[in-house]
PDB file of C-alpha atoms in Angstrom:
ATOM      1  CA  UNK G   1     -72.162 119.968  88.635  1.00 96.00           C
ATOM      2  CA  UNK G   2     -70.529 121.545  85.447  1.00 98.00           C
ATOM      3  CA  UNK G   3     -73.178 124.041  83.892  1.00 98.00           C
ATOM      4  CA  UNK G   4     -72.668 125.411  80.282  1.00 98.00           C
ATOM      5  CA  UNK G   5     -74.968 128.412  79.648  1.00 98.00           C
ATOM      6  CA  UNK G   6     -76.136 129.175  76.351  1.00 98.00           C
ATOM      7  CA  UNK G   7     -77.902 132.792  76.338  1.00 97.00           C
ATOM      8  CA  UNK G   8     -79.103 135.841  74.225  1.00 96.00           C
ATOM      9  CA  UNK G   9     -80.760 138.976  75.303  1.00 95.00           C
ATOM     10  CA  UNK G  10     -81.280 140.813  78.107  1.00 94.00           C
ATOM     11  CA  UNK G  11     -83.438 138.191  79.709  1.00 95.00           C
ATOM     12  CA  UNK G  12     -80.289 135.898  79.257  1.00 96.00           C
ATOM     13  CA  UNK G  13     -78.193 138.023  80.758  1.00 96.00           C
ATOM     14  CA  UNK G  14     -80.364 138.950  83.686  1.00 96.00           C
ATOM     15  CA  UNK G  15     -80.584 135.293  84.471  1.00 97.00           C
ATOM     16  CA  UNK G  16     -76.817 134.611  83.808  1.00 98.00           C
ATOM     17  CA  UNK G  17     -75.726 137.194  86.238  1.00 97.00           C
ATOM     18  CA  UNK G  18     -78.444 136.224  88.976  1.00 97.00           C
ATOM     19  CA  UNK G  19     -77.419 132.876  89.067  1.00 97.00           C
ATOM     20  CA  UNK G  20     -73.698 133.855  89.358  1.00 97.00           C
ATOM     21  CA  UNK G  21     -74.613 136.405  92.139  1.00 97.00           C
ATOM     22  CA  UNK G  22     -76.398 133.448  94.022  1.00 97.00           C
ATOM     23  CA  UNK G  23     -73.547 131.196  93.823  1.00 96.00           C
ATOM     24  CA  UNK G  24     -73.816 129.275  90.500  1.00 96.00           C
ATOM     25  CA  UNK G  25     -70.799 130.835  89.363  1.00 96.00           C
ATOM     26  CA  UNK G  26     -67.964 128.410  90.290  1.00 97.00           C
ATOM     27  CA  UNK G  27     -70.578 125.855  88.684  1.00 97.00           C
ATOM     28  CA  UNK G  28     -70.371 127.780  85.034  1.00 98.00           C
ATOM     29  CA  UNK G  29     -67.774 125.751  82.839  1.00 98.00           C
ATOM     30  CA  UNK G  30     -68.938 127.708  79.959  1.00 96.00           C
ATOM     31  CA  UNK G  31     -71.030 130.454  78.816  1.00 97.00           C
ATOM     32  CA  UNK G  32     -71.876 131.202  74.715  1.00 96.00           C
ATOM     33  CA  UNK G  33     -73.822 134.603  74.027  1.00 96.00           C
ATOM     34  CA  UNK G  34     -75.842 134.233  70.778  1.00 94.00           C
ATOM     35  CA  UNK G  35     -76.751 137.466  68.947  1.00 93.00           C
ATOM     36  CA  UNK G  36     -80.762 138.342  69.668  1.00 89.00           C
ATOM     37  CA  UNK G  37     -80.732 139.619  65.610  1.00 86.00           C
ATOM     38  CA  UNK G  38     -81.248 136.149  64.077  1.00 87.00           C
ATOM     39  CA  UNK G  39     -83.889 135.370  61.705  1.00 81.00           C
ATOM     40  CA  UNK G  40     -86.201 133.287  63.160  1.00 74.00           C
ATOM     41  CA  UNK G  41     -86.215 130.176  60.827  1.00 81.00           C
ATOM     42  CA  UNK G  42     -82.559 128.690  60.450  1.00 85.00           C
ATOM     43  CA  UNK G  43     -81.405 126.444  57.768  1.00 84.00           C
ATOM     44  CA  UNK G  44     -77.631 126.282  58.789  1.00 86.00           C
ATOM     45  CA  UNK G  45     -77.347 125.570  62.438  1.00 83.00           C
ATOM     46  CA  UNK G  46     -73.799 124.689  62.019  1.00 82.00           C
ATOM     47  CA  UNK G  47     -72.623 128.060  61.750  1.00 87.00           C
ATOM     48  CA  UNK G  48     -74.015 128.909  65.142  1.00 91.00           C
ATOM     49  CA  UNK G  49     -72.504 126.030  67.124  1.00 94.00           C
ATOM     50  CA  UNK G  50     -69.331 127.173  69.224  1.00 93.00           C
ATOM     51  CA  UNK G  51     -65.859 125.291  67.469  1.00 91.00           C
ATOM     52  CA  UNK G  52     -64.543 124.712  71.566  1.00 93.00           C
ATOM     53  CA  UNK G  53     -67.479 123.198  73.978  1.00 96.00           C
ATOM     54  CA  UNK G  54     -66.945 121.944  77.707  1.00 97.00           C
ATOM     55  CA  UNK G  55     -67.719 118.911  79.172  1.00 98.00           C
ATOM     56  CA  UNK G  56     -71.045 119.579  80.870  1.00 98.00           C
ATOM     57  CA  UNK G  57     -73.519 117.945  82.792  1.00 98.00           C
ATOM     58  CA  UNK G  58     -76.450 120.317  82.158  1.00 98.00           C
ATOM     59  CA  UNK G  59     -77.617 122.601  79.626  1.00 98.00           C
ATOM     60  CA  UNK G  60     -78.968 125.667  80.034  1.00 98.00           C
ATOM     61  CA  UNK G  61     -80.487 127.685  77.430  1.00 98.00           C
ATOM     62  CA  UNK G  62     -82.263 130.974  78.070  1.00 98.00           C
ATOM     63  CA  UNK G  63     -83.423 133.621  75.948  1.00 97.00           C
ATOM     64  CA  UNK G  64     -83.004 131.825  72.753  1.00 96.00           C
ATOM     65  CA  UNK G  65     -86.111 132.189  69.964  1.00 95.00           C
ATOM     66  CA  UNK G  66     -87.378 130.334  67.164  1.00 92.00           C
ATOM     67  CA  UNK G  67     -84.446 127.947  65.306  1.00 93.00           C
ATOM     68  CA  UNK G  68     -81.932 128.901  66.835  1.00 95.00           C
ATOM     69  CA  UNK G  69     -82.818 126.547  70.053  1.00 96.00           C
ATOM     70  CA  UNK G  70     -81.804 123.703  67.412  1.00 95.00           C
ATOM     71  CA  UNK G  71     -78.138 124.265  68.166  1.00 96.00           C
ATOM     72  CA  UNK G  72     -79.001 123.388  72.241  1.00 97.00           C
ATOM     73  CA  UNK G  73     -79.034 119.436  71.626  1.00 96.00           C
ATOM     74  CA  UNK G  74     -75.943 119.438  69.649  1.00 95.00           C
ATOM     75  CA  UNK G  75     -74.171 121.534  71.637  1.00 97.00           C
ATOM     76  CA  UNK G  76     -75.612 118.797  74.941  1.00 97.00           C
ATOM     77  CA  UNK G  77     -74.632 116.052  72.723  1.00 95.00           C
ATOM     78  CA  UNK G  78     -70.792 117.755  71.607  1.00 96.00           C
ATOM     79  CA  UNK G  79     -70.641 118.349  75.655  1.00 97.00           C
ATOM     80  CA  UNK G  80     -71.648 115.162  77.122  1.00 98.00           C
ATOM     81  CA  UNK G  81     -74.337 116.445  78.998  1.00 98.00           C
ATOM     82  CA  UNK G  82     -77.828 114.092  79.292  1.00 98.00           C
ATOM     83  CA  UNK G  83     -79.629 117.198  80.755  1.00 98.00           C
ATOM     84  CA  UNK G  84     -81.502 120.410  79.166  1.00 98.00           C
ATOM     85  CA  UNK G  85     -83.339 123.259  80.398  1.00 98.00           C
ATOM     86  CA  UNK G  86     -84.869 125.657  78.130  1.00 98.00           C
ATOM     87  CA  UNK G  87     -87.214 128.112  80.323  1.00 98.00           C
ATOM     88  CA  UNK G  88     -89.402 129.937  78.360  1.00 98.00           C
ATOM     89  CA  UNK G  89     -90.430 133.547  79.490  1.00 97.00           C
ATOM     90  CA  UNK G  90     -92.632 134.684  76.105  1.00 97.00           C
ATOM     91  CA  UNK G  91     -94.972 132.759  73.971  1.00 97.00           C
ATOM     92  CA  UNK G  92     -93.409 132.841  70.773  1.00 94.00           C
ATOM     93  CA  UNK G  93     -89.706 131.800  72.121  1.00 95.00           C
ATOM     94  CA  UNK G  94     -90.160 127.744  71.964  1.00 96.00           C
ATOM     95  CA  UNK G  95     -93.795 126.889  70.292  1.00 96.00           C
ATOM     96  CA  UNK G  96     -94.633 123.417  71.133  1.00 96.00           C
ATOM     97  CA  UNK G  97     -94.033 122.336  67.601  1.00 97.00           C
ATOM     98  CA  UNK G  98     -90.114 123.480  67.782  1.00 96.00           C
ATOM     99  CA  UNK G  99     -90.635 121.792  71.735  1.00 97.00           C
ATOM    100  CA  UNK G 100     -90.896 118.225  69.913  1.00 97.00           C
ATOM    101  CA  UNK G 101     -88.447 118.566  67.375  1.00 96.00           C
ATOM    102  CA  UNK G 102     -86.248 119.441  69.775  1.00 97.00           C
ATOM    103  CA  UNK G 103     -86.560 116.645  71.779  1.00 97.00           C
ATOM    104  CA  UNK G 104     -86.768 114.385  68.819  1.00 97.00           C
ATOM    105  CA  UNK G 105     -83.355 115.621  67.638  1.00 95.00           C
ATOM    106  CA  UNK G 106     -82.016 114.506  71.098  1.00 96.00           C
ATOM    107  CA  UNK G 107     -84.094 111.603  72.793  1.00 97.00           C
ATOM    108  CA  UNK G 108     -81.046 110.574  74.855  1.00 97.00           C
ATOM    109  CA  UNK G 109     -81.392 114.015  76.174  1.00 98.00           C
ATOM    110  CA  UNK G 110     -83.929 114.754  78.680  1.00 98.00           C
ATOM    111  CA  UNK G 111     -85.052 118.397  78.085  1.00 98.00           C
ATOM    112  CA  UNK G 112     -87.578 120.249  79.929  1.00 98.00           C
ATOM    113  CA  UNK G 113     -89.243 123.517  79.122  1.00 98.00           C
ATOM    114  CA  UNK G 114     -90.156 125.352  82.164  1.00 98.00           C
ATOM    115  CA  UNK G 115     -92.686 128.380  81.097  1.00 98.00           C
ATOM    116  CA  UNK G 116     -92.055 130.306  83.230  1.00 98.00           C
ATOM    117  CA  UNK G 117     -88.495 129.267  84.527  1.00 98.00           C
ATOM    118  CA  UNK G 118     -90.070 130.015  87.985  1.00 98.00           C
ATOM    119  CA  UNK G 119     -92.282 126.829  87.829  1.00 98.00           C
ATOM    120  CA  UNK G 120     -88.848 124.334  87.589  1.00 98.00           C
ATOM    121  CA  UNK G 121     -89.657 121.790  90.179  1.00 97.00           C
ATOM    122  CA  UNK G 122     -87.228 118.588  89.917  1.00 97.00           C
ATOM    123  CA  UNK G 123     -88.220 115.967  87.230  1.00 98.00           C
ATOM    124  CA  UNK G 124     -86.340 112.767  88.310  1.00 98.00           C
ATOM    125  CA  UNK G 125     -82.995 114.153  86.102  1.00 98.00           C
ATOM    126  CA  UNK G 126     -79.947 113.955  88.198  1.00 98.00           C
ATOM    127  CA  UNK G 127     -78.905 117.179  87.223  1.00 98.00           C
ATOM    128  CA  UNK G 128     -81.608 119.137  86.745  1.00 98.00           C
ATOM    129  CA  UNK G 129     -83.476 118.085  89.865  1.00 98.00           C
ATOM    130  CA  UNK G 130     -80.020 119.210  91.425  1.00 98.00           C
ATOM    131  CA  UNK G 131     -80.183 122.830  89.629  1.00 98.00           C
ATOM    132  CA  UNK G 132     -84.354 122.802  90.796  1.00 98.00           C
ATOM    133  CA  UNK G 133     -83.190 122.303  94.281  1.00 98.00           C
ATOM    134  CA  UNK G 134     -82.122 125.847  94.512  1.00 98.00           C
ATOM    135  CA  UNK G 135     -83.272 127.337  91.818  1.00 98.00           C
ATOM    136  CA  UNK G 136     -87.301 127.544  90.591  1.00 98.00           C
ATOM    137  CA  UNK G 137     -90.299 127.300  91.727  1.00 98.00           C
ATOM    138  CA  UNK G 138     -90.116 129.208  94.855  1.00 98.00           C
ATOM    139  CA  UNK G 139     -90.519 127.788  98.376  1.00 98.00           C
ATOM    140  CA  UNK G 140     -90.064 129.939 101.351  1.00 98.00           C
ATOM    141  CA  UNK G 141     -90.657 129.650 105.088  1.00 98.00           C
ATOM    142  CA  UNK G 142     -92.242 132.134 107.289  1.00 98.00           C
ATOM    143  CA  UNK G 143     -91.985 133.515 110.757  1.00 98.00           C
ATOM    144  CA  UNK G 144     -95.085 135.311 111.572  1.00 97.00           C
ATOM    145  CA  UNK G 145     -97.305 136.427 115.100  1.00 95.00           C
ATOM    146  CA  UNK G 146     -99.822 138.342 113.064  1.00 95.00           C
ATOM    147  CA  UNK G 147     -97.214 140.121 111.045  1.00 98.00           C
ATOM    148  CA  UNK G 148     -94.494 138.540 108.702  1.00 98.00           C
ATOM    149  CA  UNK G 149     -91.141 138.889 111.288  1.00 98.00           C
ATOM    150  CA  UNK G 150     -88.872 136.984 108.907  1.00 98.00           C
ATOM    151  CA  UNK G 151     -88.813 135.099 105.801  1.00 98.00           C
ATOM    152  CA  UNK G 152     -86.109 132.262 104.667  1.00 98.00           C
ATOM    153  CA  UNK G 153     -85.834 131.476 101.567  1.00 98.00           C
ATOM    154  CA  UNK G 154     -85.832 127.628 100.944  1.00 98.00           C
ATOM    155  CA  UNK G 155     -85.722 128.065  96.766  1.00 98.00           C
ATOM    156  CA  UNK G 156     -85.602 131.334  94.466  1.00 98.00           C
ATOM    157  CA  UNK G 157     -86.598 131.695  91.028  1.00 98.00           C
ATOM    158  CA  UNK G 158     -83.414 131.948  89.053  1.00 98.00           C
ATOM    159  CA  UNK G 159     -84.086 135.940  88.602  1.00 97.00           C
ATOM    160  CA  UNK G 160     -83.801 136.298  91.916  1.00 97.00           C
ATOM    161  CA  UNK G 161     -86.855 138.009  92.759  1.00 97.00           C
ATOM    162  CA  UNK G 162     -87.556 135.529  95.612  1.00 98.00           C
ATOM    163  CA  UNK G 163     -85.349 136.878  98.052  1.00 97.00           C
ATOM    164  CA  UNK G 164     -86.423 140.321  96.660  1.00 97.00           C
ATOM    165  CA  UNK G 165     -89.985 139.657  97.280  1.00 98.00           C
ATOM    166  CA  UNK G 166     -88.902 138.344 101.382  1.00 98.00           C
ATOM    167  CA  UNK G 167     -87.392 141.561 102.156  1.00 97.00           C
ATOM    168  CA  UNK G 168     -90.264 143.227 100.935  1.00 97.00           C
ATOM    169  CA  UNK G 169     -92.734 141.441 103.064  1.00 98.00           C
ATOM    170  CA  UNK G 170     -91.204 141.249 106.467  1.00 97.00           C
ATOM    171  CA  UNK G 171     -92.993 143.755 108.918  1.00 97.00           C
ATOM    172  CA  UNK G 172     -96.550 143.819 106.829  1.00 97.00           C
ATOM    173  CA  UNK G 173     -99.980 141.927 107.976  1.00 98.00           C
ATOM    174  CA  UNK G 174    -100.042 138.305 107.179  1.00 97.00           C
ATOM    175  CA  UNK G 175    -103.389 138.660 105.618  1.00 95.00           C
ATOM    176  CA  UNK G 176    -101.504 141.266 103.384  1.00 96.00           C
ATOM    177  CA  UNK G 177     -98.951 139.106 101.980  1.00 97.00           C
ATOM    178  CA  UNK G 178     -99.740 137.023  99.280  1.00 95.00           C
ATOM    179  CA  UNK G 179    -101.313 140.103  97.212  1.00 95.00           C
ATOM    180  CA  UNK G 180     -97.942 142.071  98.507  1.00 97.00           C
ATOM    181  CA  UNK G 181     -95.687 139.370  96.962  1.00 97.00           C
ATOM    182  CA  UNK G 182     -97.412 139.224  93.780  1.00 95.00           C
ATOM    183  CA  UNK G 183     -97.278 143.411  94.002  1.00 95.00           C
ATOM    184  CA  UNK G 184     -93.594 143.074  94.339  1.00 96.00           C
ATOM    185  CA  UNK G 185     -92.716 140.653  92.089  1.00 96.00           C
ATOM    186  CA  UNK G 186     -94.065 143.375  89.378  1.00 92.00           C
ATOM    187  CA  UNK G 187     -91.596 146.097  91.337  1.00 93.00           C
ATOM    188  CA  UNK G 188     -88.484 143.751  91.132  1.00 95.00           C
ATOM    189  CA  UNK G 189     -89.633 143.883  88.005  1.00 88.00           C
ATOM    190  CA  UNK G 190     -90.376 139.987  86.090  1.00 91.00           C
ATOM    191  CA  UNK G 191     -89.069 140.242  82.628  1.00 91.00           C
ATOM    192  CA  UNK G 192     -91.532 137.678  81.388  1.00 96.00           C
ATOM    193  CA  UNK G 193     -93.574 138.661  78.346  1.00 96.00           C
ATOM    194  CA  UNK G 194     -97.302 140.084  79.390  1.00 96.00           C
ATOM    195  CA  UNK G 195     -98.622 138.824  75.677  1.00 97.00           C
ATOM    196  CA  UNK G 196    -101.382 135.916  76.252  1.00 97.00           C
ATOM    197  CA  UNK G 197     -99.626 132.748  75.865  1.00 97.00           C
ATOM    198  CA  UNK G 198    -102.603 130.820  73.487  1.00 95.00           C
ATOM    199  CA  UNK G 199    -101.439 127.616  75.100  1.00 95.00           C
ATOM    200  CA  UNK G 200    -102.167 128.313  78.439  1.00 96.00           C
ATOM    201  CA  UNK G 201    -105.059 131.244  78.577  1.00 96.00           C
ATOM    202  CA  UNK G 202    -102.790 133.427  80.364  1.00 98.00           C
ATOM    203  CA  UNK G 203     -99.738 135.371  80.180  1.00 98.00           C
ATOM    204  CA  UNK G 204     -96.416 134.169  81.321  1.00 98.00           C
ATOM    205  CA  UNK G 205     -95.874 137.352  83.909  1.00 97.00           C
ATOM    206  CA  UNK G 206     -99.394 135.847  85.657  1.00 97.00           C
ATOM    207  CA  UNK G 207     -97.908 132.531  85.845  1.00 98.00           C
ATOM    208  CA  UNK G 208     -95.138 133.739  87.480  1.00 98.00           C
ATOM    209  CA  UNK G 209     -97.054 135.875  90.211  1.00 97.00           C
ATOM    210  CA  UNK G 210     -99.326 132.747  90.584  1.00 98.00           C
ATOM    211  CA  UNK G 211     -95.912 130.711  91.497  1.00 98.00           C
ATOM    212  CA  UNK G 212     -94.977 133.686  93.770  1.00 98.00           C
ATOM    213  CA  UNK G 213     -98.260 133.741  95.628  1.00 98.00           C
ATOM    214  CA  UNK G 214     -98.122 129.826  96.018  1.00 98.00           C
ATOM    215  CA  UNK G 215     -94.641 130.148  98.252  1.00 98.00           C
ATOM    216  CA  UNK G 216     -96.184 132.768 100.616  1.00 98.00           C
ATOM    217  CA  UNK G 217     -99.335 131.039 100.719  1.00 98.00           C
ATOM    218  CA  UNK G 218     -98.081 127.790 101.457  1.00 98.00           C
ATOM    219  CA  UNK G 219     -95.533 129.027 103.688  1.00 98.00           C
ATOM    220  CA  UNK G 220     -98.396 130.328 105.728  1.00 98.00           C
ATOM    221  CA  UNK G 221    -100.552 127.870 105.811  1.00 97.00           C
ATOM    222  CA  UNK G 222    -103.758 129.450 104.516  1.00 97.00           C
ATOM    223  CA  UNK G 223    -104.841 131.365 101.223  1.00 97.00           C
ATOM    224  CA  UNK G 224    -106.964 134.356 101.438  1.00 96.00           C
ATOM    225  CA  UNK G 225    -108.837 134.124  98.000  1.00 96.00           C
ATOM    226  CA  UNK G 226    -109.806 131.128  95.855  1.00 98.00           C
ATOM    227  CA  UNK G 227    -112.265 130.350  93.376  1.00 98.00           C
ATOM    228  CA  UNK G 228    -114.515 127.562  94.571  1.00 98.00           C
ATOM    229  CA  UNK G 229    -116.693 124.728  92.736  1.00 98.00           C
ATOM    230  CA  UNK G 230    -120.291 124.419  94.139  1.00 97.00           C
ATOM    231  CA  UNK G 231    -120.811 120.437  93.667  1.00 95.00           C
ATOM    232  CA  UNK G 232    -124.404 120.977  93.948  1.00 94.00           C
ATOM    233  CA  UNK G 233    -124.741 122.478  90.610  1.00 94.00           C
ATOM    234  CA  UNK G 234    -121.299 121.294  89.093  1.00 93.00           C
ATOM    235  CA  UNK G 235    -122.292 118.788  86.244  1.00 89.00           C
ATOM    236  CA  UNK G 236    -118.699 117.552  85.416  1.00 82.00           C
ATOM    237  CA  UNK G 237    -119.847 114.414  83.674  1.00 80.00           C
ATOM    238  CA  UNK G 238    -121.808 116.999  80.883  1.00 88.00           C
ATOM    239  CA  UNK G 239    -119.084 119.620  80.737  1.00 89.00           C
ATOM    240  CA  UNK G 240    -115.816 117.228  80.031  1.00 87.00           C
ATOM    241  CA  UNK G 241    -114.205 119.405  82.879  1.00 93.00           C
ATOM    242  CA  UNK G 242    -113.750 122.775  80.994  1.00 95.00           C
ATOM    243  CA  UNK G 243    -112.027 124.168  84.592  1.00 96.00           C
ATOM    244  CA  UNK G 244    -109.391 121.844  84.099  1.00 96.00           C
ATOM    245  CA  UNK G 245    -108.877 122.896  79.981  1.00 95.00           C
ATOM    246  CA  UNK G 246    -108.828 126.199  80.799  1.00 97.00           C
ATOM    247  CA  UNK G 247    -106.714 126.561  84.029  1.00 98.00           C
ATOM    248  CA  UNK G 248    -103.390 128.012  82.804  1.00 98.00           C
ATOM    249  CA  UNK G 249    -101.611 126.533  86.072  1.00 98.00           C
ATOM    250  CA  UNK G 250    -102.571 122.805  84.797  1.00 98.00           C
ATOM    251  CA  UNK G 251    -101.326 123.892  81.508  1.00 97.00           C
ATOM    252  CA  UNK G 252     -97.831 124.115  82.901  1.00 97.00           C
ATOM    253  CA  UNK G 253     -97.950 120.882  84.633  1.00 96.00           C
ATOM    254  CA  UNK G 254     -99.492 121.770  88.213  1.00 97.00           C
ATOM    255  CA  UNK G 255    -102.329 120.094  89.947  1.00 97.00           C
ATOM    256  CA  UNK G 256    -104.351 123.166  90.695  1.00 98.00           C
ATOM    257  CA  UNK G 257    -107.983 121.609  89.732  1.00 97.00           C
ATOM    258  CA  UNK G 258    -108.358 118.021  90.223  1.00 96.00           C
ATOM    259  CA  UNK G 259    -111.573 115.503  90.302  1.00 94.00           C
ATOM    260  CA  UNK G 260    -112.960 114.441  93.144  1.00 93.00           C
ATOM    261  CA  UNK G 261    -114.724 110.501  93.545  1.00 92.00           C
ATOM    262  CA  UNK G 262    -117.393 111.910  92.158  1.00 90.00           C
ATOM    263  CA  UNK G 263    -115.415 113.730  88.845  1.00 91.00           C
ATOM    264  CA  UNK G 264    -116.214 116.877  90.111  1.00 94.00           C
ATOM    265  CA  UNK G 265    -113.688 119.397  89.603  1.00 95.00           C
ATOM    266  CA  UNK G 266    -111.477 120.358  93.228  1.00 97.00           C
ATOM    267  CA  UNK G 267    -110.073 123.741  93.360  1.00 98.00           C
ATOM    268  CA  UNK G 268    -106.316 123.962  95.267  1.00 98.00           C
ATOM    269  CA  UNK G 269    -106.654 127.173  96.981  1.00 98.00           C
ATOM    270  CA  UNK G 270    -102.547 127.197  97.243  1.00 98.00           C
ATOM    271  CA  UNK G 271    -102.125 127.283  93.433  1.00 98.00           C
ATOM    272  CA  UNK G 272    -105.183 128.785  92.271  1.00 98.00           C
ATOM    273  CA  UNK G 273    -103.965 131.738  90.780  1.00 97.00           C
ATOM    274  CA  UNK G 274    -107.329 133.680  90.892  1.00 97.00           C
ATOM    275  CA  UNK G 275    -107.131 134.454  87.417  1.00 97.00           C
ATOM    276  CA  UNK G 276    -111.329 133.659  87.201  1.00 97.00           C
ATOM    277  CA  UNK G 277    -110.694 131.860  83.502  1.00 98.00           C
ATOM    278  CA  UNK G 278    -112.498 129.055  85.039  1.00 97.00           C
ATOM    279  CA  UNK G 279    -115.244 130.915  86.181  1.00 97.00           C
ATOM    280  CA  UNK G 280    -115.598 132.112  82.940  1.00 96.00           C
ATOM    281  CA  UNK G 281    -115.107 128.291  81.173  1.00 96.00           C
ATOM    282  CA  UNK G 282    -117.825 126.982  83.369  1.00 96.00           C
ATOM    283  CA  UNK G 283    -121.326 125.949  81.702  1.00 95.00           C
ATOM    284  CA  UNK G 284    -123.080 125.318  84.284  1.00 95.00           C
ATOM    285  CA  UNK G 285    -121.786 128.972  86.554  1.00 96.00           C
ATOM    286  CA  UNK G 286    -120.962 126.786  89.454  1.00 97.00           C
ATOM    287  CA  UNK G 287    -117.415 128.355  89.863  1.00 98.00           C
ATOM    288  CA  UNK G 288    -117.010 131.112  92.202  1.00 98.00           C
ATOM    289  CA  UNK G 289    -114.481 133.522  93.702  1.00 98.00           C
ATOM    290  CA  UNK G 290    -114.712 133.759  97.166  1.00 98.00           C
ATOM    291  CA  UNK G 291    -112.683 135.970  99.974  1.00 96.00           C
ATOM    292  CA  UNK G 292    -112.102 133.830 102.903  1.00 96.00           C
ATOM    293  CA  UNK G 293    -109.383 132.401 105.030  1.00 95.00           C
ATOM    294  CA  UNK G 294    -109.010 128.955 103.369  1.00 97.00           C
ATOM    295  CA  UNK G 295    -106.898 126.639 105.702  1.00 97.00           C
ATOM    296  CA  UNK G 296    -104.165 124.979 103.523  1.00 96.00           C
ATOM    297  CA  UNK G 297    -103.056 120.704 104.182  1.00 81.00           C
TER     298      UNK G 297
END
């Protein structure tokens, strides 16, 4: 797979080097720094295009803000490449306006715009489900007899902070781990913005710990905390499902509350990040938090 990177700022950079530290590098046919001082609305993209661009299979754009993402379909379409990832790690770096009119500019393109990039699964692209095999949402497996003996990690995030986050763990309580991760994750440290993404309900850091705590807890089979729907008071029909509108994880795509036969909202204890937004949403206060050992399919 040729790779052409397209990056500005120290998030760009952090995420440039990680991926050539993990083994992307012979992979990189190309890689064009753009200068974080831009204004944010662009008139002239032209000027900002490189003059010599690589054939390329996929696209990847990180750090970019405002306009200047224009410049990442021309720059697929000058390369060849029918592929496009654009992660977004703080609220105002794509809004979903400049999202469309992105993809507009480019519909041969496909384009995705993982927020965070940590929540990449693969999308039925060649290329990018190739890139999502190794690196996004994270997937580990776990070795445990009442304390975590050894984690392997199956898929990073593209910082890296995956196979941070395993080292960290081995040797503590299994019961322990899935706060721990999301504890270390902070330490290694994620770079995404802590600003409340008005899209989602949450901020983009959160969504990353929630993707964190998802790989331990699925590697282990169980979840420790969860917030839970009580169907005998849950009047879905009446509410129009505020749990689902509000849940930042099914903003970005994930099936963390889902309807039952009955259209009562489902919690997935796996995904639920226990951010308590939908205990908040609820009319009807038949959303709880509750602290138990919830066995996971």
């Amino acid at each position: 797979m040729k790779l052409y990177i397209i990056s500005s700022g120290k998030y760009g950079s952090r995420i440039v080097n990680s991926l050539a530290e993990m083994g992307l590098a012979s992979s990189m046919v190309g890689l064009e720094e753009i200068p974080e001082d831009l204004p944010e609305f662009i008139d002239d993209f032209a000027q900002y295009v490189p003059k010599s661009i690589p054939t390329a299979d996929l696209i990847l754009a990180v750090g970019l803000y405002g306009d200047i993402n224009m410049i990442v379909p021309i720059i697929a379409r000058k390369s060849g490449a029918k592929s496009v990832i654009i992660p977004i790690h703080d609220p105002t770096q794509v809004p979903p306006g400049l999202q469309r009119e992105i993809e507009e500019s480019a519909p041969e393109v496909k384009i995705v715009f993982p927020k965070p990039f940590c929540s990449l699964e693969p999308v039925g692209d060649t290329f990018i489900d190739k890139f999502a095999r190794e690196f996004g949402k994270p997937k580990m497996e776990i070795d445990a007899d009442g304390l975590i003996k050894k984690v392997k990690v199956l898929r990073t995030a593209p910082c890296g902070s995956t196979h941070y986050i395993a080292q960290h763990i081995e040797g503590i309580p299994i019961e322990e781990a899935e706060l721990e991760a999301g504890n270390k994750l902070h330490n290694y440290p994620c770079n995404a913005s802590m600003t409340t993404d008005q899209v989602v309900g949450d901020t983009i850091l959160h969504l990353a710990g929630y993707q964190t705590k998802e790989a331990v807890k699925r590697a282990l089979g169980f979840a420790t905390r969860s917030a839970v729907v009580d169907h005998e008071t849950c009047e879905a029909d009446e509410c129009q499902h505020e749990c689902i509108k509000h849940c930042p994880q099914v903003q970005i795509g994930l099936d963390t509350v889902t309807l039952n036969e009955n259209e009562q909202a489902v919690i997935d204890p796996a995904s639920c990040g226990c951010c308590e937004i939908c205990i908040q949403e609820c009319p009807y206060g038949s959303i709880e938090m509750e602290e138990r050992k919830f066995t996971l399919e």
